[in-house]
Amino acid sequence: MDIFRKTDDPRAVAFEAAGLRWLAEAEAGAAVAEIVDESPGVLQTRRVRETAATAAAAEDFGRALARTHAAGAPHHGCPPPGFAGEGFMGRAPLPLRAEPPGSWGEFYATDRVLPYLTAARQNGSIDDDGARTVERCAGRIDDGEFDAPQPGLVTGVAARLHGDLWSGNVLWSPETGGTLIDPAAQGGHAESDLAQLSVFGAPHRERIVAAYHEVSPLAAGWADRVGLHQLHMLIVHAALFGGGYGAQTVSVAAQYA
């Protein structure tokens, strides 16, 4: 068996492993990297044999991702079962909630946008004017101006998210198709996962979304909310890496401020 071995902070490993198991429980959902062994600070998974993505594989992945989301979560910001405390998105801390927020907007503004603004200001990637733009945007989000229904298959308040679904966290395999790795799994809005796929350009993204929409119709106006749902990933990158990510964060926030 070809094994991929990853070492990290023990809490980060525990969070990732819990997320992989939770995502894998979704009936007929997207393929997930198989855990072979887990110990404090060490995670071993079966290595995914990679190939180029095809349009057909992208469509299959879109439909499977819809079913993963439809498996649901107790509330926005909830952790995977068996994990408690703060999670991680890459090297960034990820607030998780034991109790449900009042709304998606409250959760997204309070837990997914504003916690990273201080670090982005400290590294100089977001200046005072930019910070005010982000804060105005967060205020409108918190007020519920962008709250929208989940896609059709999601029957509860929250979808079961991968949570860090940039293109590098989907490996394409001839055996399993689009396969999820490195999750920051949580409850949230399904549109967030779909929006993250385009931050760095997933192959055949249009096919993924079209196939998703075919089996789990997206709410009206979803295309206008793509940037909004990318804002979390962008501001995390601004906080961690600075540089142009700050300007990109402010530019997107300005569209909703």
Coordinates of N, CA and C in Angstrom, one line a residue:
M1 N 0.9 -1.2 0.0 CA 0.0 0.0 0.0 C 0.9 1.2 0.0
D2 N 0.6 2.2 -0.9 CA 1.4 3.4 -1.0 C 0.7 4.4 0.0
I3 N 1.5 4.9 0.9 CA 1.0 5.7 2.0 C 1.6 7.1 1.9
F4 N 0.7 8.1 2.2 CA 1.1 9.5 2.4 C 1.2 9.8 3.9
R5 N 2.3 10.2 4.4 CA 2.5 10.5 5.8 C 2.6 12.0 6.0
K6 N 1.8 12.5 6.9 CA 1.8 14.0 7.2 C 2.1 14.2 8.7
T7 N 3.0 15.1 9.0 CA 3.2 15.4 10.4 C 2.8 16.9 10.6
D8 N 2.2 17.2 11.8 CA 1.8 18.5 12.0 C 1.5 18.7 13.5
D9 N 1.1 19.8 14.0 CA 0.6 20.0 15.3 C -0.5 19.0 15.7
P10 N -0.4 18.3 16.8 CA -1.3 17.3 17.1 C -2.8 17.7 17.0
R11 N -3.1 19.0 17.4 CA -4.5 19.4 17.3 C -4.9 19.6 15.8
A12 N -4.0 20.0 15.0 CA -4.3 20.2 13.6 C -4.6 18.8 13.0
V13 N -3.7 17.8 13.3 CA -3.9 16.5 12.8 C -5.3 15.9 13.3
A14 N -5.6 16.1 14.5 CA -6.9 15.6 15.1 C -8.0 16.2 14.3
F15 N -7.9 17.5 14.1 CA -9.0 18.2 13.4 C -9.2 17.7 11.9
E16 N -8.0 17.5 11.2 CA -8.1 17.0 9.9 C -8.7 15.6 9.8
A17 N -8.2 14.8 10.7 CA -8.7 13.4 10.7 C -10.2 13.3 11.0
A18 N -10.6 14.1 12.0 CA -12.1 14.1 12.3 C -12.9 14.6 11.1
G19 N -12.3 15.6 10.3 CA -13.0 16.1 9.2 C -13.1 15.1 8.0
L20 N -12.0 14.4 7.8 CA -12.0 13.3 6.8 C -13.0 12.3 7.1
R21 N -13.1 11.8 8.3 CA -14.0 10.8 8.7 C -15.5 11.3 8.5
W22 N -15.7 12.5 8.9 CA -17.1 13.1 8.8 C -17.5 13.2 7.3
L23 N -16.6 13.7 6.5 CA -16.9 13.9 5.1 C -17.2 12.5 4.4
A24 N -16.4 11.5 4.8 CA -16.5 10.2 4.2 C -17.8 9.5 4.6
E25 N -18.5 10.0 5.6 CA -19.8 9.4 6.0 C -20.9 9.8 5.1
A26 N -20.8 10.8 4.3 CA -21.9 11.2 3.5 C -22.2 10.2 2.4
E27 N -23.5 9.8 2.4 CA -23.9 8.7 1.5 C -23.7 9.1 0.0
A28 N -23.0 8.4 -0.8 CA -22.7 8.7 -2.2 C -22.1 10.0 -2.4
G29 N -21.4 10.5 -1.4 CA -20.8 11.8 -1.5 C -19.4 11.8 -2.2
A30 N -18.7 12.9 -2.2 CA -17.4 13.0 -2.9 C -16.4 12.0 -2.2
A31 N -15.5 11.4 -3.0 CA -14.5 10.6 -2.4 C -13.6 11.4 -1.5
V32 N -13.1 10.7 -0.5 CA -12.3 11.3 0.5 C -11.0 10.5 0.7
A33 N -9.9 11.1 0.9 CA -8.6 10.4 1.2 C -8.8 9.4 2.4
E34 N -8.4 8.2 2.2 CA -8.7 7.2 3.2 C -7.6 7.2 4.3
I35 N -8.0 7.3 5.6 CA -7.1 7.3 6.7 C -6.6 5.8 6.9
V36 N -5.3 5.7 7.0 CA -4.7 4.4 7.3 C -4.3 4.3 8.7
D37 N -3.8 5.4 9.3 CA -3.4 5.4 10.7 C -3.3 6.8 11.2
E38 N -3.6 7.0 12.5 CA -3.5 8.3 13.1 C -2.9 8.2 14.4
S39 N -1.9 9.0 14.8 CA -1.3 9.1 16.1 C -1.1 10.6 16.4
P40 N -0.8 11.0 17.6 CA -0.6 12.4 17.9 C 0.5 13.0 17.0
G41 N 0.0 14.0 16.2 CA 0.9 14.7 15.3 C 1.2 14.0 14.0
V42 N 0.7 12.8 13.8 CA 1.0 12.1 12.5 C -0.3 11.5 11.9
L43 N -0.5 11.8 10.7 CA -1.7 11.3 9.9 C -1.2 10.6 8.7
Q44 N -1.6 9.3 8.5 CA -1.2 8.5 7.3 C -2.5 8.2 6.5
T45 N -2.5 8.5 5.3 CA -3.6 8.2 4.4 C -3.1 7.4 3.2
R46 N -4.1 6.7 2.6 CA -3.7 6.0 1.3 C -3.5 7.1 0.3
R47 N -2.3 6.9 -0.4 CA -2.0 7.9 -1.4 C -2.9 7.8 -2.6
V48 N -3.3 9.0 -3.1 CA -4.2 9.1 -4.2 C -3.4 9.1 -5.5
R49 N -3.7 8.1 -6.4 CA -3.0 8.1 -7.7 C -3.6 9.1 -8.6
E50 N -2.8 10.1 -8.9 CA -3.4 11.3 -9.6 C -3.3 11.2 -11.1
T51 N -4.3 11.8 -11.7 CA -4.4 12.0 -13.2 C -5.0 13.4 -13.5
A52 N -5.0 13.7 -14.8 CA -5.6 15.0 -15.1 C -7.1 14.9 -15.0
A53 N -7.7 16.0 -14.6 CA -9.2 16.1 -14.5 C -9.8 16.1 -15.9
T54 N -10.9 15.4 -16.0 CA -11.7 15.4 -17.3 C -13.0 16.1 -17.0
A55 N -13.7 16.5 -18.0 CA -15.0 17.2 -17.9 C -16.0 16.2 -17.2
A56 N -15.9 15.0 -17.6 CA -16.8 14.0 -17.1 C -16.6 13.8 -15.6
A57 N -15.3 13.7 -15.2 CA -15.0 13.5 -13.8 C -15.4 14.7 -13.0
A58 N -15.2 15.9 -13.6 CA -15.7 17.2 -12.9 C -17.2 17.2 -12.6
E59 N -17.9 16.7 -13.6 CA -19.4 16.6 -13.4 C -19.8 15.6 -12.4
D60 N -19.1 14.5 -12.4 CA -19.4 13.5 -11.3 C -19.0 14.1 -10.0
F61 N -17.9 14.8 -9.9 CA -17.5 15.4 -8.6 C -18.6 16.4 -8.1
G62 N -19.1 17.2 -9.1 CA -20.1 18.2 -8.7 C -21.3 17.6 -8.1
R63 N -21.8 16.5 -8.7 CA -23.0 15.8 -8.2 C -22.7 15.2 -6.8
A64 N -21.5 14.6 -6.7 CA -21.1 14.0 -5.4 C -20.9 15.0 -4.3
L65 N -20.3 16.2 -4.6 CA -20.2 17.2 -3.7 C -21.5 17.7 -3.1
A66 N -22.5 17.8 -4.0 CA -23.8 18.2 -3.6 C -24.4 17.2 -2.6
R67 N -24.1 15.9 -2.7 CA -24.6 14.9 -1.8 C -23.8 15.0 -0.4
T68 N -22.5 15.4 -0.5 CA -21.7 15.6 0.7 C -22.3 16.7 1.5
H69 N -22.6 17.8 0.8 CA -23.2 19.0 1.5 C -24.6 18.6 2.1
A70 N -25.3 17.8 1.4 CA -26.7 17.4 1.8 C -26.7 16.5 3.1
A71 N -25.5 15.9 3.4 CA -25.4 15.1 4.6 C -25.6 16.0 5.8
G72 N -25.4 17.3 5.7 CA -25.8 18.2 6.7 C -24.8 18.4 7.9
A73 N -25.1 19.3 8.7 CA -24.4 19.6 9.9 C -25.4 20.2 10.9
P74 N -25.1 20.1 12.2 CA -26.0 20.7 13.2 C -26.2 22.2 13.1
H75 N -25.2 22.9 12.8 CA -25.3 24.4 12.7 C -24.1 25.0 12.1
H76 N -24.2 26.2 11.7 CA -23.0 26.9 11.1 C -21.9 27.0 12.1
G77 N -20.7 26.7 11.7 CA -19.5 26.8 12.5 C -19.3 25.6 13.4
C78 N -20.1 24.5 13.3 CA -19.9 23.4 14.2 C -18.7 22.6 13.7
P79 N -18.0 21.9 14.6 CA -16.9 21.1 14.3 C -17.3 19.7 13.9
P80 N -16.4 18.9 13.3 CA -16.8 17.5 13.0 C -17.0 16.8 14.3
P81 N -17.8 15.7 14.3 CA -18.1 15.0 15.6 C -16.8 14.5 16.2
G82 N -16.7 14.6 17.5 CA -15.6 14.1 18.3 C -14.5 15.1 18.4
F83 N -14.6 16.3 17.8 CA -13.6 17.4 17.9 C -14.2 18.6 18.6
A84 N -13.4 19.1 19.5 CA -13.9 20.3 20.3 C -12.8 21.4 20.3
G85 N -13.2 22.6 20.4 CA -12.2 23.7 20.5 C -12.0 24.3 19.1
E86 N -10.9 25.1 19.0 CA -10.5 25.8 17.8 C -9.9 24.9 16.7
G87 N -10.4 25.1 15.5 CA -9.8 24.3 14.4 C -8.7 25.1 13.7
F88 N -8.4 24.6 12.4 CA -7.4 25.2 11.7 C -7.8 25.3 10.2
M89 N -7.4 26.4 9.5 CA -7.5 26.4 8.1 C -6.1 26.7 7.6
G90 N -5.4 25.7 7.2 CA -3.9 25.8 6.9 C -3.3 26.1 8.3
R91 N -2.5 27.2 8.3 CA -1.9 27.6 9.6 C -2.7 28.6 10.4
A92 N -3.8 29.0 9.9 CA -4.7 30.0 10.5 C -5.6 29.3 11.5
P93 N -5.8 29.9 12.7 CA -6.8 29.4 13.6 C -8.2 29.6 13.0
L94 N -9.1 28.6 13.3 CA -10.5 28.6 12.7 C -11.5 28.5 13.9
P95 N -12.2 29.6 14.2 CA -13.1 29.5 15.3 C -14.2 28.5 15.0
L96 N -14.6 27.7 15.9 CA -15.7 26.7 15.8 C -16.6 26.9 16.9
R97 N -17.9 26.6 16.7 CA -19.0 26.9 17.7 C -19.6 25.7 18.2
A98 N -19.7 25.6 19.5 CA -20.4 24.5 20.2 C -21.9 24.7 20.1
E99 N -22.3 26.0 20.0 CA -23.7 26.3 20.0 C -24.0 27.1 18.7
P100 N -25.2 27.0 18.2 CA -25.5 27.7 16.9 C -25.5 29.2 17.0
P101 N -25.1 29.9 15.9 CA -25.2 31.4 15.9 C -26.7 31.8 15.6
G102 N -26.9 33.1 15.7 CA -28.3 33.5 15.4 C -28.6 33.4 13.9
S103 N -27.6 33.5 13.1 CA -27.9 33.5 11.6 C -26.6 33.2 10.9
W104 N -26.7 32.8 9.6 CA -25.4 32.6 8.8 C -24.6 33.9 8.8
G105 N -25.3 35.0 8.6 CA -24.6 36.3 8.5 C -23.8 36.6 9.7
E106 N -24.4 36.4 10.9 CA -23.7 36.7 12.1 C -22.4 35.8 12.2
F107 N -22.6 34.5 11.9 CA -21.5 33.6 11.9 C -20.4 34.0 11.0
Y108 N -20.7 34.3 9.7 CA -19.7 34.5 8.7 C -19.0 35.8 9.0
A109 N -19.7 36.9 9.4 CA -19.0 38.1 9.7 C -18.1 38.0 11.0
T110 N -18.6 37.3 12.0 CA -18.0 37.3 13.3 C -16.9 36.3 13.4
D111 N -17.1 35.1 12.7 CA -16.1 34.0 12.8 C -15.2 33.8 11.6
R112 N -15.7 34.3 10.4 CA -14.9 34.0 9.2 C -14.3 35.2 8.5
V113 N -14.7 36.4 8.9 CA -14.1 37.6 8.2 C -13.3 38.4 9.3
L114 N -13.9 38.9 10.3 CA -13.3 39.8 11.2 C -12.1 39.3 12.0
P115 N -12.1 38.0 12.4 CA -11.0 37.5 13.2 C -9.6 37.6 12.5
Y116 N -9.6 37.8 11.2 CA -8.3 37.8 10.5 C -7.9 39.2 10.1
L117 N -8.7 40.2 10.4 CA -8.4 41.6 10.0 C -7.2 42.2 10.7
T118 N -7.1 41.9 12.0 CA -6.0 42.5 12.8 C -4.7 42.0 12.2
A119 N -4.5 40.7 12.0 CA -3.2 40.2 11.4 C -2.9 40.8 10.1
A120 N -3.9 41.0 9.2 CA -3.7 41.5 7.9 C -3.3 43.0 8.0
R121 N -3.8 43.7 9.0 CA -3.4 45.1 9.2 C -2.0 45.1 9.8
Q122 N -1.6 44.2 10.6 CA -0.3 44.2 11.2 C 0.8 43.9 10.2
N123 N 0.5 43.1 9.2 CA 1.5 42.8 8.2 C 1.5 43.8 7.1
G124 N 0.6 44.7 7.2 CA 0.6 45.8 6.2 C -0.1 45.6 4.9
S125 N -0.8 44.4 4.8 CA -1.4 44.1 3.5 C -2.8 44.8 3.4
I126 N -3.4 45.2 4.5 CA -4.6 45.9 4.6 C -4.4 47.2 5.4
D127 N -4.6 48.4 4.8 CA -4.4 49.6 5.5 C -5.6 50.1 6.2
D128 N -5.6 51.3 6.8 CA -6.8 51.7 7.6 C -8.0 51.9 6.7
D129 N -7.9 52.4 5.5 CA -9.0 52.6 4.6 C -9.6 51.2 4.2
G130 N -8.7 50.3 3.9 CA -9.1 49.0 3.5 C -9.8 48.3 4.7
A131 N -9.3 48.5 5.9 CA -9.9 47.9 7.1 C -11.4 48.4 7.2
R132 N -11.5 49.7 7.0 CA -12.9 50.2 7.1 C -13.8 49.6 6.1
T133 N -13.3 49.4 4.9 CA -14.1 48.8 3.9 C -14.5 47.3 4.3
V134 N -13.6 46.6 4.8 CA -13.9 45.2 5.3 C -14.9 45.3 6.4
E135 N -14.8 46.2 7.3 CA -15.7 46.3 8.4 C -17.1 46.7 8.0
R136 N -17.2 47.6 7.0 CA -18.5 47.9 6.5 C -19.2 46.7 5.8
C137 N -18.4 46.0 5.1 CA -18.9 44.7 4.4 C -19.3 43.8 5.5
A138 N -18.5 43.6 6.5 CA -18.9 42.6 7.6 C -20.2 43.1 8.3
G139 N -20.3 44.4 8.4 CA -21.6 44.9 9.1 C -22.8 44.5 8.3
R140 N -22.7 44.6 7.0 CA -23.9 44.2 6.1 C -24.1 42.7 6.2
I141 N -23.0 42.0 6.2 CA -23.2 40.5 6.3 C -23.9 40.2 7.6
D142 N -23.4 40.8 8.7 CA -23.9 40.5 10.0 C -25.4 40.9 10.1
D143 N -25.8 41.9 9.4 CA -27.2 42.3 9.4 C -28.1 41.4 8.6
G144 N -27.5 40.4 7.9 CA -28.3 39.4 7.2 C -28.7 39.8 5.8
E145 N -28.0 40.8 5.2 CA -28.4 41.3 3.9 C -28.0 40.3 2.8
F146 N -27.1 39.3 3.1 CA -26.7 38.4 2.1 C -27.1 37.0 2.5
D147 N -27.9 36.8 3.5 CA -28.4 35.5 3.9 C -29.2 34.9 2.7
A148 N -29.0 33.6 2.4 CA -29.7 33.0 1.3 C -30.0 31.5 1.6
P149 N -31.0 30.9 1.0 CA -31.3 29.5 1.3 C -30.1 28.6 0.8
Q150 N -30.0 27.5 1.5 CA -29.0 26.5 1.0 C -29.5 25.9 -0.3
P151 N -28.6 25.2 -1.0 CA -29.1 24.5 -2.2 C -30.1 23.4 -1.9
G152 N -30.8 23.0 -3.0 CA -32.0 22.2 -2.8 C -31.9 20.9 -2.0
L153 N -30.8 20.2 -2.1 CA -30.7 18.9 -1.4 C -30.4 19.1 0.1
V154 N -30.0 20.3 0.5 CA -29.6 20.6 1.9 C -30.9 20.9 2.7
T155 N -31.4 20.0 3.5 CA -32.7 20.1 4.1 C -32.6 20.9 5.5
G156 N -31.4 20.9 6.1 CA -31.2 21.5 7.4 C -30.7 22.9 7.2
V157 N -30.3 23.6 8.3 CA -29.9 24.9 8.3 C -28.4 25.0 7.8
A158 N -27.6 24.0 8.0 CA -26.2 24.0 7.6 C -25.8 22.8 6.7
A159 N -24.9 23.1 5.8 CA -24.4 22.0 5.0 C -23.1 21.5 5.6
R160 N -22.7 20.3 5.2 CA -21.5 19.7 5.6 C -20.3 20.1 4.7
L161 N -19.5 21.0 5.1 CA -18.5 21.6 4.2 C -17.1 20.9 4.4
H162 N -16.4 21.0 3.2 CA -15.0 20.7 3.3 C -14.3 21.8 4.0
G163 N -14.6 23.1 3.6 CA -14.2 24.2 4.4 C -12.9 24.9 3.9
D164 N -12.1 24.2 3.1 CA -10.9 24.8 2.5 C -10.7 24.3 1.1
L165 N -11.8 24.5 0.3 CA -11.9 23.8 -0.9 C -11.3 24.6 -2.1
W166 N -10.0 24.9 -2.0 CA -9.3 25.4 -3.1 C -8.9 24.3 -4.0
S167 N -8.5 24.5 -5.2 CA -8.3 23.5 -6.2 C -7.3 22.4 -5.8
G168 N -6.3 22.8 -5.0 CA -5.2 21.9 -4.6 C -5.7 20.9 -3.6
N169 N -6.9 21.1 -3.0 CA -7.4 20.1 -2.1 C -8.4 19.1 -2.7
V170 N -8.4 19.1 -4.0 CA -9.2 18.1 -4.8 C -8.2 17.4 -5.7
L171 N -7.9 16.1 -5.4 CA -7.0 15.4 -6.3 C -7.8 14.5 -7.2
W172 N -7.4 14.4 -8.5 CA -8.2 13.7 -9.5 C -7.5 12.4 -9.7
S173 N -8.3 11.3 -9.6 CA -7.8 10.0 -9.6 C -8.6 9.1 -10.6
P174 N -8.0 8.3 -11.4 CA -8.7 7.4 -12.3 C -9.6 6.4 -11.5
E175 N -9.3 6.1 -10.2 CA -10.1 5.2 -9.4 C -11.3 5.9 -8.7
T176 N -11.0 7.0 -8.2 CA -12.0 7.7 -7.3 C -12.5 9.0 -7.8
G177 N -12.0 9.5 -8.9 CA -12.5 10.8 -9.4 C -12.0 11.9 -8.5
G178 N -12.7 13.0 -8.4 CA -12.3 14.1 -7.5 C -12.3 13.7 -6.1
T179 N -11.2 13.7 -5.4 CA -11.0 13.2 -4.1 C -10.6 14.3 -3.1
L180 N -11.3 14.4 -2.0 CA -11.0 15.5 -1.1 C -9.9 15.2 -0.1
I181 N -9.0 16.1 0.1 CA -7.9 16.0 1.0 C -7.9 17.3 1.9
D182 N -7.1 17.3 3.0 CA -6.8 18.5 3.8 C -8.1 19.3 4.1
P183 N -9.1 18.8 4.7 CA -10.3 19.6 5.0 C -10.1 20.5 6.2
A184 N -10.9 21.5 6.3 CA -11.2 22.3 7.5 C -12.7 22.1 7.7
A185 N -13.1 20.9 7.9 CA -14.6 20.5 7.8 C -15.3 21.2 9.0
Q186 N -16.6 21.6 8.6 CA -17.4 22.4 9.5 C -18.8 22.5 8.9
G187 N -19.7 23.0 9.7 CA -21.0 23.3 9.2 C -21.0 24.7 8.6
G188 N -21.7 24.9 7.5 CA -21.7 26.3 6.9 C -22.6 26.3 5.7
H189 N -22.5 27.3 4.9 CA -23.3 27.5 3.7 C -22.6 26.8 2.5
A190 N -23.3 26.0 1.8 CA -22.7 25.2 0.7 C -22.1 26.1 -0.4
E191 N -22.6 27.3 -0.6 CA -22.0 28.2 -1.6 C -20.6 28.5 -1.2
S192 N -20.2 28.4 0.0 CA -18.8 28.7 0.4 C -17.8 27.8 -0.3
D193 N -18.1 26.5 -0.2 CA -17.2 25.5 -0.8 C -17.1 25.7 -2.3
L194 N -18.3 26.0 -3.0 CA -18.3 26.2 -4.4 C -17.5 27.4 -4.8
A195 N -17.7 28.5 -4.0 CA -16.9 29.7 -4.3 C -15.4 29.5 -4.2
Q196 N -15.0 28.8 -3.2 CA -13.6 28.6 -2.9 C -12.9 27.9 -4.1
L197 N -13.6 27.1 -4.8 CA -13.0 26.3 -5.9 C -12.5 27.2 -7.0
S198 N -13.0 28.5 -7.1 CA -12.5 29.3 -8.2 C -11.5 30.4 -7.7
V199 N -11.1 30.4 -6.4 CA -10.1 31.3 -5.9 C -8.8 31.2 -6.7
F200 N -8.4 29.9 -6.8 CA -7.1 29.7 -7.6 C -7.4 28.9 -8.8
G201 N -8.6 28.7 -9.3 CA -8.9 28.2 -10.6 C -8.9 26.7 -10.6
A202 N -10.0 26.0 -10.2 CA -10.2 24.6 -10.3 C -10.5 24.2 -11.8
P203 N -9.9 23.1 -12.2 CA -10.2 22.6 -13.6 C -11.7 22.3 -13.8
H204 N -12.2 22.8 -14.9 CA -13.6 22.5 -15.3 C -14.6 23.0 -14.2
R205 N -14.3 24.1 -13.6 CA -15.1 24.5 -12.5 C -16.6 24.7 -13.0
E206 N -16.7 25.3 -14.2 CA -18.1 25.5 -14.7 C -18.9 24.2 -14.8
R207 N -18.2 23.1 -15.2 CA -18.9 21.8 -15.2 C -19.2 21.3 -13.8
I208 N -18.3 21.5 -12.9 CA -18.6 21.1 -11.5 C -19.9 21.8 -11.0
V209 N -19.9 23.1 -11.2 CA -21.1 23.9 -10.6 C -22.3 23.5 -11.4
A210 N -22.3 23.4 -12.7 CA -23.5 23.0 -13.5 C -24.0 21.7 -13.0
A211 N -23.2 20.7 -12.8 CA -23.6 19.4 -12.4 C -24.2 19.4 -11.0
Y212 N -23.5 20.2 -10.1 CA -24.0 20.4 -8.8 C -25.4 21.0 -8.8
H213 N -25.6 22.0 -9.6 CA -26.9 22.7 -9.7 C -28.0 21.8 -10.3
E214 N -27.6 20.9 -11.1 CA -28.5 19.9 -11.7 C -29.2 19.1 -10.7
V215 N -28.4 18.6 -9.7 CA -29.0 17.7 -8.7 C -29.4 18.5 -7.4
S216 N -28.8 19.6 -7.1 CA -29.1 20.4 -5.9 C -29.2 21.9 -6.3
P217 N -30.3 22.3 -6.8 CA -30.4 23.7 -7.3 C -29.9 24.8 -6.4
L218 N -29.1 25.7 -6.9 CA -28.6 26.8 -6.1 C -29.6 27.9 -6.0
A219 N -29.7 28.6 -4.9 CA -30.6 29.7 -4.7 C -30.4 30.8 -5.7
A220 N -31.5 31.5 -6.0 CA -31.5 32.6 -6.9 C -30.4 33.6 -6.4
G221 N -29.6 34.2 -7.4 CA -28.6 35.2 -7.0 C -27.3 34.6 -6.6
W222 N -27.1 33.3 -6.7 CA -25.9 32.6 -6.1 C -24.7 33.2 -6.8
A223 N -24.7 33.5 -8.1 CA -23.5 33.9 -8.8 C -23.1 35.3 -8.3
D224 N -24.0 36.1 -7.8 CA -23.7 37.4 -7.3 C -23.0 37.3 -5.9
R225 N -23.1 36.1 -5.3 CA -22.6 36.0 -3.9 C -21.2 35.2 -3.9
V226 N -20.7 34.9 -5.1 CA -19.5 34.1 -5.2 C -18.3 34.9 -4.5
G227 N -18.2 36.1 -4.8 CA -17.1 36.9 -4.1 C -17.3 36.9 -2.6
L228 N -18.5 37.1 -2.2 CA -18.8 37.1 -0.7 C -18.3 35.9 0.0
H229 N -18.6 34.7 -0.7 CA -18.2 33.4 -0.1 C -16.7 33.1 -0.3
Q230 N -16.0 33.9 -1.1 CA -14.6 33.8 -1.2 C -13.8 34.6 -0.2
L231 N -14.5 35.5 0.4 CA -13.9 36.5 1.3 C -13.1 35.9 2.5
H232 N -13.7 34.8 3.0 CA -13.0 34.1 4.1 C -11.6 33.6 3.7
M233 N -11.6 32.9 2.6 CA -10.3 32.4 2.1 C -9.3 33.5 1.8
L234 N -9.8 34.6 1.2 CA -8.9 35.7 0.8 C -8.3 36.4 2.0
I235 N -9.2 36.6 3.0 CA -8.7 37.4 4.2 C -7.8 36.5 5.1
V236 N -8.0 35.2 5.1 CA -7.1 34.2 5.7 C -5.7 34.3 5.0
H237 N -5.7 34.3 3.7 CA -4.4 34.5 3.0 C -3.7 35.8 3.3
A238 N -4.6 36.9 3.4 CA -4.0 38.2 3.7 C -3.4 38.2 5.1
A239 N -4.0 37.5 6.0 CA -3.5 37.4 7.4 C -2.2 36.6 7.5
L240 N -2.2 35.5 6.7 CA -1.0 34.6 6.8 C 0.2 35.1 5.9
F241 N -0.1 35.6 4.7 CA 0.9 35.8 3.7 C 1.1 37.3 3.3
G242 N 0.1 38.1 3.6 CA 0.2 39.5 3.3 C 0.2 39.7 1.8
G243 N 1.0 40.7 1.4 CA 1.2 40.9 -0.1 C -0.1 41.3 -0.7
G244 N -0.3 40.9 -2.0 CA -1.4 41.2 -2.8 C -2.7 40.7 -2.3
Y245 N -2.7 39.7 -1.4 CA -4.0 39.2 -0.9 C -4.8 40.2 -0.1
G246 N -4.1 41.2 0.5 CA -4.8 42.2 1.2 C -5.6 43.1 0.3
A247 N -5.0 43.5 -0.8 CA -5.7 44.3 -1.8 C -6.8 43.6 -2.4
Q248 N -6.6 42.3 -2.7 CA -7.7 41.4 -3.3 C -8.9 41.3 -2.3
T249 N -8.5 41.2 -1.0 CA -9.6 41.1 0.0 C -10.4 42.4 0.0
V250 N -9.7 43.5 0.0 CA -10.4 44.8 0.1 C -11.3 45.0 -1.2
S251 N -10.7 44.6 -2.3 CA -11.5 44.8 -3.6 C -12.8 44.0 -3.6
V252 N -12.7 42.8 -3.1 CA -13.9 42.0 -3.0 C -14.9 42.5 -2.0
A253 N -14.3 42.9 -0.8 CA -15.2 43.4 0.2 C -15.9 44.7 -0.2
A254 N -15.3 45.5 -1.1 CA -15.9 46.7 -1.5 C -17.1 46.5 -2.4
Q255 N -17.2 45.3 -3.0 CA -18.3 45.0 -3.8 C -19.6 44.8 -3.0
Y256 N -19.4 44.5 -1.7 CA -20.5 44.2 -0.8 C -20.6 45.2 0.4
A257 N -19.8 46.2 0.3 CA -19.7 47.1 1.5 C -20.7 48.3 1.3

